[in-house]
Structures are given as C-alpha cells and as structure tokens.
C-alpha cells in the first residue's frame, strides 16, 4: 500500500489570511521517481479493477462523496495560479454578469412584464390627470373670459344706449313711409331722417332682438318725434298707427272704380286724376290701348308715399300689366284683344275651373257667324257695363239699350275691356278648354254650379233647372 503524499498542515488562519503560502513537493517527486508506488485497490474490489475505475467517480475514502472533476479548481490551484490582468478581470465580470442576466431574465420575466405594465398604467394615469387638469383650467378660463366679455358688452351697450337713443316716448306727430322689402337698417335710417329715433344703431339693436320685427308691413305710419328705439319699433308693429295709404285694385273693377279709389286715398281732385289718365305718355299706356286705360291697370295693392302723384301711381299699374302680358308671351298686337276677352271671363265667371270653358264659349260664338248665335256674344256682363252697372241681372231696358257694349245687339267683341282682368282669366283666354259649347247658365247660386250646352234646345233645358232653383230659393234669386 502506497502512502498518500503528505502536505504540511495549514491552519484556518493561514487559509483565510489572504496570503497563500506555497509549499514545494520537490522531495516527494524525487522519491516517487526512484520508487514505483503500488496503488491501493478499492474496498471489495481487486486491484486491477480499481485501477480501471474513473478516479473522478471513485468515492472518497471513508465517505460516499466523489472527488471533484478534474476541471474544478482546488484551493491550491487557486492559490498557485497566476493573478489575471485587469482586462481579463473586466471581461470575466462582464461574462458573469451576462450569465446572471440571462438567468434572471428566465426567472424574473413575469415580474418584469408586470412591473413594466404597472409603469405604463401609471404613466397613462398621470397623462390623463394632466389632460383633465388642462381641460378644467381651460373651462375655467373660458367661463371667466365669457363672464368678463358679457359684463363688458353690457357696460358698453348700456353706455351706448344712453348716448345714441332718446329716453322718452316722444312727442308731436310725423308720417313715415316704410318701403317694401326694407331691411332693419334701412328702416332705422328712415326713422332717423324723419326725427323719430336718435340713431340707426339704437333701432337696429331693438330690431334684431325682436322676432316680430320681421312682420312690419310696408306703408305709411303716423309716429312721434324723438321716440326711443323700442317705442318706435312697437309703434311700427301696431296696425293702429298705420295710415291708410294703400290703393287696392280687385279683379273685375272698372276704371271708374279705380279713379274713385285714387281720389279717396290720395286726397286729390277728380279732375287731377282724369288729367293723369289723359296723359297716356306719362303713364306709359301702350298705343294698342287706343288711349283708354280700361283693362290695363294690374290688380293688386299699391302703397302711396308722400312723394307720389296720381301719374306715378297709375304708371306703376300700367307697367305691371305690360310686364304680365310679356311674361305670358302675349304679342303686342294681341294685347288688347286678350284683355277684352279676359275681362269678359272675369265678368261672367268667378270659379276657376269654369273659366277656360267660358273662354271657349266666347271663341265659339265669335266664330259662329252663320249659326245660331250669328256671332253675338250675348253676355250680360257687357250689357251691364254699357249702362254703367257692375252687378245684378240686366232688365229689359238694359237689354234694349243700344250701345257698343251691348253684345246682344252688336256682334263681335266690345270696343274695350270691361274691367281689370285677373291673371287666371288671361291664362284661360290663352288656353281655352276644348268643346263645342255656345251657351252656359249657372243653375245654383249657392254652389256656383254652371251647365254648358252646344245647342239652344239644351240651353233651354238647363235654364229650366235654374228656374226650379229660384222657385225653391226665392230670397237668393231676388237678392241677385
């Protein structure tokens, strides 16, 4: 049995002193070179079997522990090995740190992700908190600014109102004409020029804050001088302050009726009105009218201002008719004929659906020169116009009156229109209904029911129905 090499004993103090002491095995190596040691066999095994075993896997004597692998450094290897350089030490530390990080990443991955998520959530909460703070600050600043601006405008408005508006309800009287389609500022300027309000701005402020201001009607109003803007606006909205300065022409009204209306509204003499109609050039009456304005005055309402004269008002009426005829495509040479026929349609019928049929009867009777009618219109409306009447039923004296408008005695059309025709009547004349009718009669005065006939025999049957209606309704027929 060989004796294991003997190493000098080293105390714990020497081991941990930090100054390793190097021992020499030279004398042992020298002895081993002369004497060949015999290895001790393992317990329970033959020497040759023990020699075949791996020394690293052979248990340490007296224990179950195996020796460390040959690549594991022993204490002597550490103490005897040369010290590494600084660069090698740094590289070693980096390598060791990388291994530690790799290991840590595997063991602490979940924790790292959780921490990262918590950090992101915290950042989002902080960001939202900053946004909320900014919005709250912005809102507060907006409210403060708005309140300040409102207070400023109220102050400015109050001071402006006191300086550009009259304080009281006004005094005296003045007539002011508001033009059609005038804006609030234009109305304000008109009131300033008339001395009603102090400034346009004061009136415009009241006009824009009152929704009813848009309903101010054009026309002439009697107002006070030096009124406050609010009082002036209220006066314009009060119809009792409106001066009657509107000339209204209805469909079917005659020239004499229009003249009387002009005299009444404008407060002028009848002779002045007649002189205005006589000046056909001044009123713009076309030559085809033959100097007679009957039928050439467009129905409607006409506002009369202080600057108007009978001539200016009549000129507007005539111009309206010319424009309407041009719009409907009536040639100048046909204007008078169309107006005559349309005035008869208006005189005979006031129900829209029958107007084109009446227009057809007029054309058929004018063309029936060799037939039953002999070209005679036989219209009651023309007979009444010839004797100066505007309504009712002509009596025998009226029917026997020989005048150019008595279409029972004279064939063809009357010399002029018998009134101011409506647009519906003009359209009916331009587009008459299709039919062979020569006669018509209203058989019910309550409903206006009218029956049309192509022969005199059929007409007599329809007339009998009217007689029966009058027998059942004597008061209605007598009133007509």
Coordinates of C-alpha atoms in Angstrom, one line a residue:
X1 CA 0.0 0.0 0.0
X2 CA 1.4 3.4 -1.0
X3 CA 1.3 6.3 1.3
X4 CA -0.6 9.4 0.1
X5 CA 1.5 12.4 -0.3
X6 CA 1.9 14.3 2.9
X7 CA 1.2 18.0 2.8
X8 CA 2.1 20.3 5.6
X9 CA -0.8 21.2 7.8
X10 CA -2.3 24.6 7.2
X11 CA -4.3 26.3 9.8
X12 CA -7.6 28.1 9.2
X13 CA -5.9 31.4 9.9
X14 CA -3.4 30.6 7.1
X15 CA -6.1 29.6 4.7
X16 CA -8.1 32.8 5.3
X17 CA -5.2 35.2 5.8
X18 CA -5.2 36.3 2.2
X19 CA -1.5 35.5 1.8
X20 CA -1.3 32.0 0.5
X21 CA 1.9 30.1 1.4
X22 CA 3.4 28.0 -1.4
X23 CA 4.8 24.6 -0.4
X24 CA 7.2 22.6 -2.5
X25 CA 6.7 18.9 -3.3
X26 CA 10.1 18.5 -4.9
X27 CA 11.4 16.0 -2.4
X28 CA 8.3 13.9 -2.9
X29 CA 8.6 13.9 -6.6
X30 CA 12.2 12.9 -6.3
X31 CA 11.3 10.0 -4.1
X32 CA 8.5 8.9 -6.5
X33 CA 10.9 8.8 -9.4
X34 CA 13.0 6.1 -7.7
X35 CA 10.2 4.0 -6.2
X36 CA 7.2 3.0 -8.1
X37 CA 4.1 3.2 -5.8
X38 CA 1.5 0.5 -5.8
X39 CA -2.0 1.9 -5.9
X40 CA -4.3 0.8 -3.2
X41 CA -7.3 -1.2 -4.5
X42 CA -10.8 -0.2 -3.7
X43 CA -12.5 -2.0 -0.8
X44 CA -14.2 -5.1 -2.0
X45 CA -12.6 -4.9 -5.5
X46 CA -9.4 -6.4 -7.0
X47 CA -6.6 -4.0 -7.6
X48 CA -6.8 -4.4 -11.3
X49 CA -10.5 -3.5 -11.2
X50 CA -9.8 -0.4 -9.0
X51 CA -7.2 0.8 -11.4
X52 CA -9.7 0.6 -14.3
X53 CA -12.2 2.8 -12.4
X54 CA -12.5 6.5 -13.2
X55 CA -10.8 8.4 -10.4
X56 CA -13.3 11.2 -10.6
X57 CA -16.1 8.8 -9.9
X58 CA -14.3 6.8 -7.1
X59 CA -15.8 7.7 -3.7
X60 CA -13.5 9.4 -1.2
X61 CA -12.2 7.1 1.3
X62 CA -14.4 6.7 4.3
X63 CA -17.3 8.6 2.6
X64 CA -19.9 8.3 -0.2
X65 CA -18.7 11.5 -1.8
X66 CA -16.9 11.5 -5.1
X67 CA -14.0 13.7 -6.0
X68 CA -14.5 16.9 -7.8
X69 CA -14.0 16.7 -11.6
X70 CA -10.6 17.5 -12.8
X71 CA -11.8 20.8 -14.4
X72 CA -12.9 22.1 -11.0
X73 CA -10.2 24.2 -9.4
X74 CA -8.9 23.2 -6.0
X75 CA -7.7 25.6 -3.3
X76 CA -4.1 25.0 -4.3
X77 CA -4.9 25.7 -7.9
X78 CA -6.4 29.0 -7.0
X79 CA -3.6 30.0 -4.7
X80 CA -0.9 28.7 -7.0
X81 CA -2.4 30.2 -10.2
X82 CA -1.1 33.5 -11.5
X83 CA -3.3 36.6 -10.9
X84 CA -5.4 37.7 -14.0
X85 CA -4.8 41.1 -15.6
X86 CA -7.3 43.9 -15.2
X87 CA -8.7 43.5 -18.7
X88 CA -9.2 39.8 -18.1
X89 CA -10.9 40.5 -14.8
X90 CA -13.3 43.0 -16.5
X91 CA -14.1 40.6 -19.3
X92 CA -14.7 37.9 -16.7
X93 CA -17.1 40.1 -14.8
X94 CA -19.0 41.1 -17.9
X95 CA -19.3 37.5 -18.9
X96 CA -20.5 36.5 -15.4
X97 CA -23.0 39.5 -15.4
X98 CA -24.4 38.4 -18.8
X99 CA -24.9 34.9 -17.5
X100 CA -26.6 36.3 -14.4
X101 CA -28.9 38.5 -16.5
X102 CA -29.7 35.6 -18.8
X103 CA -30.6 33.5 -15.8
X104 CA -32.5 36.4 -14.2
X105 CA -34.5 37.0 -17.4
X106 CA -35.7 33.5 -17.3
X107 CA -36.7 33.5 -13.6
X108 CA -38.0 37.1 -13.3
X109 CA -39.6 37.6 -16.8
X110 CA -43.2 37.6 -15.4
X111 CA -42.3 40.1 -12.7
X112 CA -40.5 42.3 -15.2
X113 CA -43.5 42.4 -17.5
X114 CA -45.8 43.1 -14.6
X115 CA -43.6 45.9 -13.5
X116 CA -43.5 47.3 -17.0
X117 CA -47.3 47.1 -17.3
X118 CA -47.7 48.9 -14.0
X119 CA -45.3 51.6 -15.1
X120 CA -47.2 52.1 -18.3
X121 CA -50.5 52.3 -16.5
X122 CA -49.0 54.8 -14.1
X123 CA -47.8 56.9 -17.0
X124 CA -51.3 56.8 -18.6
X125 CA -52.9 57.8 -15.3
X126 CA -50.6 60.7 -15.0
X127 CA -51.2 61.7 -18.6
X128 CA -55.0 61.6 -18.1
X129 CA -54.7 63.5 -14.9
X130 CA -52.7 66.2 -16.8
X131 CA -55.3 66.3 -19.6
X132 CA -58.1 66.6 -17.1
X133 CA -56.3 69.4 -15.3
X134 CA -55.8 71.2 -18.6
X135 CA -59.4 70.9 -19.6
X136 CA -60.6 72.1 -16.2
X137 CA -58.3 75.0 -16.4
X138 CA -59.4 75.8 -20.0
X139 CA -63.0 75.6 -19.0
X140 CA -62.5 77.9 -16.0
X141 CA -60.6 80.4 -18.1
X142 CA -63.4 80.3 -20.8
X143 CA -66.1 80.9 -18.2
X144 CA -64.1 83.8 -16.7
X145 CA -63.5 85.3 -20.1
X146 CA -67.1 84.9 -21.1
X147 CA -68.3 86.5 -17.9
X148 CA -65.9 89.3 -18.4
X149 CA -66.9 89.8 -22.0
X150 CA -70.6 89.8 -21.1
X151 CA -70.1 92.3 -18.4
X152 CA -68.1 94.5 -20.8
X153 CA -70.7 94.3 -23.6
X154 CA -73.4 95.1 -21.1
X155 CA -71.5 98.0 -19.9
X156 CA -70.7 99.2 -23.4
X157 CA -74.3 98.6 -24.5
X158 CA -75.7 100.5 -21.6
X159 CA -73.4 103.4 -22.2
X160 CA -74.1 103.3 -25.9
X161 CA -77.9 103.1 -25.4
X162 CA -77.8 106.1 -23.1
X163 CA -75.9 108.1 -25.7
X164 CA -77.5 107.1 -29.0
X165 CA -81.1 106.8 -28.0
X166 CA -83.9 109.1 -27.0
X167 CA -85.1 108.4 -23.4
X168 CA -88.8 109.1 -23.7
X169 CA -91.9 108.0 -25.7
X170 CA -91.7 111.1 -27.9
X171 CA -94.0 114.0 -28.8
X172 CA -95.6 115.6 -31.8
X173 CA -96.5 113.7 -34.9
X174 CA -94.9 112.8 -38.2
X175 CA -95.8 110.4 -41.0
X176 CA -93.1 107.9 -42.1
X177 CA -93.3 105.6 -45.1
X178 CA -91.6 102.2 -44.9
X179 CA -90.7 100.8 -48.3
X180 CA -91.4 97.3 -49.3
X181 CA -88.6 94.8 -48.5
X182 CA -86.8 97.4 -46.4
X183 CA -84.2 96.0 -44.0
X184 CA -83.9 96.8 -40.3
X185 CA -81.0 99.2 -41.0
X186 CA -82.9 100.9 -43.9
X187 CA -86.0 101.3 -41.7
X188 CA -83.8 102.8 -38.9
X189 CA -82.2 105.3 -41.4
X190 CA -85.7 106.3 -42.5
X191 CA -86.7 106.9 -38.9
X192 CA -83.5 108.9 -38.2
X193 CA -84.2 111.1 -41.2
X194 CA -87.7 111.8 -40.0
X195 CA -86.5 112.6 -36.5
X196 CA -88.3 109.7 -34.9
X197 CA -85.2 107.9 -33.4
X198 CA -81.8 109.3 -32.5
X199 CA -79.5 106.7 -34.3
X200 CA -79.7 103.8 -36.7
X201 CA -77.7 101.6 -34.3
X202 CA -80.2 102.0 -31.5
X203 CA -83.1 100.9 -33.7
X204 CA -81.1 98.1 -35.2
X205 CA -80.4 96.7 -31.8
X206 CA -84.1 96.6 -31.0
X207 CA -85.0 95.3 -34.4
X208 CA -82.5 92.3 -34.2
X209 CA -83.7 91.3 -30.7
X210 CA -87.4 91.3 -31.5
X211 CA -88.6 88.4 -33.7
X212 CA -91.8 90.2 -34.5
X213 CA -89.9 92.9 -36.3
X214 CA -89.9 90.9 -39.5
X215 CA -93.7 91.3 -39.7
X216 CA -93.5 95.1 -40.2
X217 CA -95.7 95.9 -43.2
X218 CA -94.7 98.4 -45.8
X219 CA -96.8 101.6 -45.9
X220 CA -97.2 104.9 -44.1
X221 CA -97.2 105.2 -40.3
X222 CA -98.1 108.1 -38.0
X223 CA -95.3 108.2 -35.3
X224 CA -94.0 110.7 -32.8
X225 CA -90.8 112.7 -32.8
X226 CA -87.8 111.7 -30.6
X227 CA -89.1 108.3 -29.6
X228 CA -86.9 105.7 -28.0
X229 CA -85.9 102.9 -30.4
X230 CA -88.0 100.3 -28.5
X231 CA -91.1 102.6 -28.6
X232 CA -90.6 103.3 -32.3
X233 CA -90.5 99.6 -33.1
X234 CA -93.6 98.9 -31.0
X235 CA -95.4 101.7 -32.9
X236 CA -94.5 100.1 -36.3
X237 CA -95.9 96.8 -35.1
X238 CA -99.1 98.4 -34.0
X239 CA -101.5 98.5 -37.0
X240 CA -103.5 101.4 -35.4
X241 CA -100.6 103.7 -36.3
X242 CA -100.7 102.7 -39.9
X243 CA -102.1 105.4 -42.2
X244 CA -104.5 104.1 -44.9
X245 CA -102.3 104.9 -48.0
X246 CA -102.9 101.7 -50.0
X247 CA -104.8 101.7 -53.2
X248 CA -106.2 98.2 -53.9
X249 CA -107.5 97.1 -57.3
X250 CA -109.5 94.0 -57.4
X251 CA -110.1 91.7 -60.4
X252 CA -113.1 93.0 -62.4
X253 CA -113.0 96.5 -61.0
X254 CA -113.8 99.1 -63.6
X255 CA -111.8 102.2 -64.5
X256 CA -114.3 104.5 -62.8
X257 CA -114.0 102.5 -59.6
X258 CA -110.2 102.8 -59.7
X259 CA -110.4 106.5 -60.2
X260 CA -112.6 106.9 -57.2
X261 CA -110.2 104.9 -55.1
X262 CA -107.3 107.1 -56.1
X263 CA -109.2 110.3 -55.3
X264 CA -110.1 108.9 -51.8
X265 CA -106.7 107.6 -50.8
X266 CA -104.5 110.4 -52.2
X267 CA -106.9 113.2 -51.3
X268 CA -106.7 114.8 -54.8
X269 CA -109.4 116.2 -57.0
X270 CA -111.1 114.0 -59.6
X271 CA -110.0 116.4 -62.3
X272 CA -106.4 115.8 -61.4
X273 CA -106.9 112.0 -61.7
X274 CA -108.7 112.4 -65.1
X275 CA -105.8 114.6 -66.3
X276 CA -103.3 111.9 -65.3
X277 CA -105.2 109.2 -67.2
X278 CA -105.4 111.5 -70.2
X279 CA -101.6 111.9 -70.4
X280 CA -101.1 108.4 -71.9
X281 CA -97.4 109.0 -72.5
X282 CA -96.7 110.0 -68.9
X283 CA -98.5 106.8 -67.5
X284 CA -96.8 104.6 -70.2
X285 CA -100.1 103.4 -71.8
X286 CA -99.3 101.4 -75.0
X287 CA -100.6 102.6 -78.3
X288 CA -102.7 99.5 -78.8
X289 CA -104.9 100.5 -75.8
X290 CA -106.3 103.3 -78.0
X291 CA -105.9 105.9 -75.3
X292 CA -108.2 104.1 -72.9
X293 CA -106.6 102.6 -69.8
X294 CA -109.5 100.3 -69.0
X295 CA -108.2 96.8 -68.5
X296 CA -104.6 98.0 -68.4
X297 CA -104.4 98.5 -64.6
X298 CA -102.9 95.4 -63.0
X299 CA -105.0 94.2 -60.0
X300 CA -103.1 94.4 -56.7
X301 CA -102.2 96.7 -53.8
X302 CA -100.2 99.9 -54.3
X303 CA -98.5 101.8 -51.4
X304 CA -98.7 105.5 -51.9
X305 CA -96.0 107.7 -50.4
X306 CA -95.9 111.4 -49.8
X307 CA -93.8 111.9 -53.0
X308 CA -96.3 110.0 -55.1
X309 CA -98.7 111.7 -57.6
X310 CA -101.7 110.2 -59.4
X311 CA -99.5 110.0 -62.5
X312 CA -96.7 108.0 -60.7
X313 CA -99.2 105.6 -59.2
X314 CA -101.1 105.0 -62.4
X315 CA -97.8 104.4 -64.2
X316 CA -96.9 101.6 -61.8
X317 CA -100.3 99.9 -62.5
X318 CA -99.9 100.1 -66.3
X319 CA -96.3 98.9 -66.2
X320 CA -97.4 95.9 -64.1
X321 CA -99.9 94.8 -66.8
X322 CA -97.4 95.2 -69.6
X323 CA -94.9 93.1 -67.7
X324 CA -97.5 90.4 -67.0
X325 CA -98.5 90.2 -70.7
X326 CA -94.9 90.0 -71.8
X327 CA -94.3 87.2 -69.2
X328 CA -97.2 85.2 -70.5
X329 CA -96.0 85.6 -74.1
X330 CA -98.7 87.8 -75.5
X331 CA -97.7 89.7 -78.6
X332 CA -98.2 93.5 -78.5
X333 CA -100.7 93.3 -81.4
X334 CA -102.8 90.8 -79.4
X335 CA -102.7 92.6 -76.0
X336 CA -105.9 94.5 -76.3
X337 CA -107.9 91.5 -77.7
X338 CA -106.7 89.3 -74.9
X339 CA -107.5 91.9 -72.2
X340 CA -111.1 92.3 -73.6
X341 CA -111.8 88.6 -73.6
X342 CA -110.2 88.1 -70.2
X343 CA -112.3 91.0 -68.7
X344 CA -115.5 89.3 -70.0
X345 CA -114.4 85.9 -68.5
X346 CA -113.9 87.7 -65.1
X347 CA -117.3 89.4 -65.5
X348 CA -119.1 86.2 -66.3
X349 CA -117.4 83.7 -64.0
X350 CA -115.6 83.7 -60.7
X351 CA -115.0 80.0 -60.3
X352 CA -111.6 79.0 -61.6
X353 CA -112.5 75.6 -63.1
X354 CA -115.2 77.1 -65.4
X355 CA -113.0 80.0 -66.7
X356 CA -111.4 78.0 -69.6
X357 CA -114.8 76.8 -70.6
X358 CA -116.3 80.3 -70.7
X359 CA -113.2 81.4 -72.8
X360 CA -114.1 78.6 -75.2
X361 CA -117.7 79.7 -75.5
X362 CA -116.5 83.3 -76.4
X363 CA -114.3 81.9 -79.2
X364 CA -117.1 79.6 -80.4
X365 CA -119.7 82.3 -80.6
X366 CA -117.4 84.7 -82.3
X367 CA -116.7 82.1 -84.9
X368 CA -120.4 81.1 -85.3
X369 CA -121.3 83.9 -87.6
X370 CA -123.6 81.8 -89.7
X371 CA -125.0 79.6 -86.9
X372 CA -127.5 80.0 -84.1
X373 CA -125.6 82.8 -82.4
X374 CA -124.9 84.9 -85.5
X375 CA -121.5 86.0 -84.0
X376 CA -123.3 87.6 -81.0
X377 CA -121.7 87.1 -77.6
X378 CA -124.9 87.9 -75.7
X379 CA -123.0 88.4 -72.4
X380 CA -124.9 90.1 -69.6
X381 CA -121.6 91.4 -68.2
X382 CA -121.1 93.6 -71.3
X383 CA -124.7 94.8 -71.3
X384 CA -124.4 95.9 -67.7
X385 CA -121.1 97.7 -68.3
X386 CA -122.7 99.6 -71.2
X387 CA -125.3 101.0 -68.9
X388 CA -122.9 101.8 -66.1
X389 CA -123.8 98.9 -63.9
X390 CA -121.3 96.5 -62.3
X391 CA -123.6 93.7 -60.9
X392 CA -127.0 92.2 -61.0
X393 CA -129.2 90.9 -63.8
X394 CA -129.9 93.3 -66.8
X395 CA -133.6 94.2 -67.1
X396 CA -135.4 94.7 -70.4
X397 CA -134.3 98.4 -70.6
X398 CA -130.7 97.4 -70.3
X399 CA -131.1 94.8 -73.0
X400 CA -132.7 97.3 -75.3
X401 CA -130.1 99.9 -74.7
X402 CA -128.2 100.4 -77.9
X403 CA -124.6 101.0 -77.0
X404 CA -121.3 99.5 -78.3
X405 CA -121.0 97.2 -75.3
X406 CA -124.5 95.6 -75.7
X407 CA -123.3 92.3 -77.2
X408 CA -126.9 91.2 -77.6
X409 CA -127.3 93.8 -80.3
X410 CA -123.7 94.0 -81.7
X411 CA -121.7 91.1 -82.9
X412 CA -118.0 90.7 -82.0
X413 CA -116.1 92.0 -79.1
X414 CA -116.9 95.2 -77.2
X415 CA -114.5 98.1 -78.1
X416 CA -112.5 97.9 -74.8
X417 CA -112.2 95.7 -71.8
X418 CA -115.0 95.9 -69.3
X419 CA -112.7 95.8 -66.2
X420 CA -109.3 94.9 -65.0
X421 CA -108.7 91.2 -65.8
X422 CA -107.1 88.7 -63.4
X423 CA -104.1 86.6 -64.3
X424 CA -106.3 83.5 -64.2
X425 CA -108.7 84.9 -66.7
X426 CA -105.8 85.9 -69.1
X427 CA -104.4 82.4 -68.8
X428 CA -107.9 80.9 -69.6
X429 CA -108.1 83.0 -72.7
X430 CA -104.7 81.9 -73.8
X431 CA -105.5 78.2 -73.1
X432 CA -109.3 77.7 -73.5
X433 CA -110.9 74.3 -72.9
X434 CA -111.8 72.0 -75.8
X435 CA -115.5 71.9 -76.5
X436 CA -118.4 72.9 -78.9
X437 CA -120.3 74.9 -76.3
X438 CA -122.2 78.0 -77.3
X439 CA -124.2 78.6 -74.1
X440 CA -123.9 78.3 -70.4
X441 CA -126.0 79.1 -67.4
X442 CA -125.5 79.0 -63.6
X443 CA -128.2 76.8 -62.1
X444 CA -127.2 77.0 -58.4
X445 CA -126.2 80.4 -56.9
X446 CA -125.1 78.8 -53.7
X447 CA -122.5 76.5 -55.2
X448 CA -121.9 78.3 -58.5
X449 CA -122.8 75.1 -60.5
X450 CA -122.8 76.0 -64.1
X451 CA -124.0 73.9 -67.1
X452 CA -122.7 74.3 -70.6
X453 CA -124.7 73.5 -73.8
X454 CA -123.9 73.3 -77.5
X455 CA -127.5 73.9 -78.8
X456 CA -130.2 76.3 -77.9
X457 CA -132.6 73.4 -77.0
X458 CA -130.1 72.0 -74.5
X459 CA -129.6 75.5 -73.1
X460 CA -133.4 75.9 -72.5
X461 CA -133.4 72.6 -70.5
X462 CA -130.6 73.9 -68.4
X463 CA -132.3 77.3 -67.9
X464 CA -135.4 75.4 -66.6
X465 CA -133.2 74.0 -63.8
X466 CA -132.3 77.5 -62.8
X467 CA -136.0 78.4 -62.7
X468 CA -136.6 75.5 -60.4
X469 CA -133.8 76.5 -58.1
X470 CA -135.2 80.1 -57.9
X471 CA -138.6 78.7 -57.0
X472 CA -137.0 76.8 -54.1
X473 CA -134.8 79.7 -53.1
X474 CA -136.7 82.9 -53.8
X475 CA -134.7 85.1 -51.4
X476 CA -131.4 84.1 -53.1
X477 CA -132.6 84.8 -56.6
X478 CA -134.2 88.1 -55.7
X479 CA -131.1 89.3 -54.0
X480 CA -129.1 88.6 -57.1

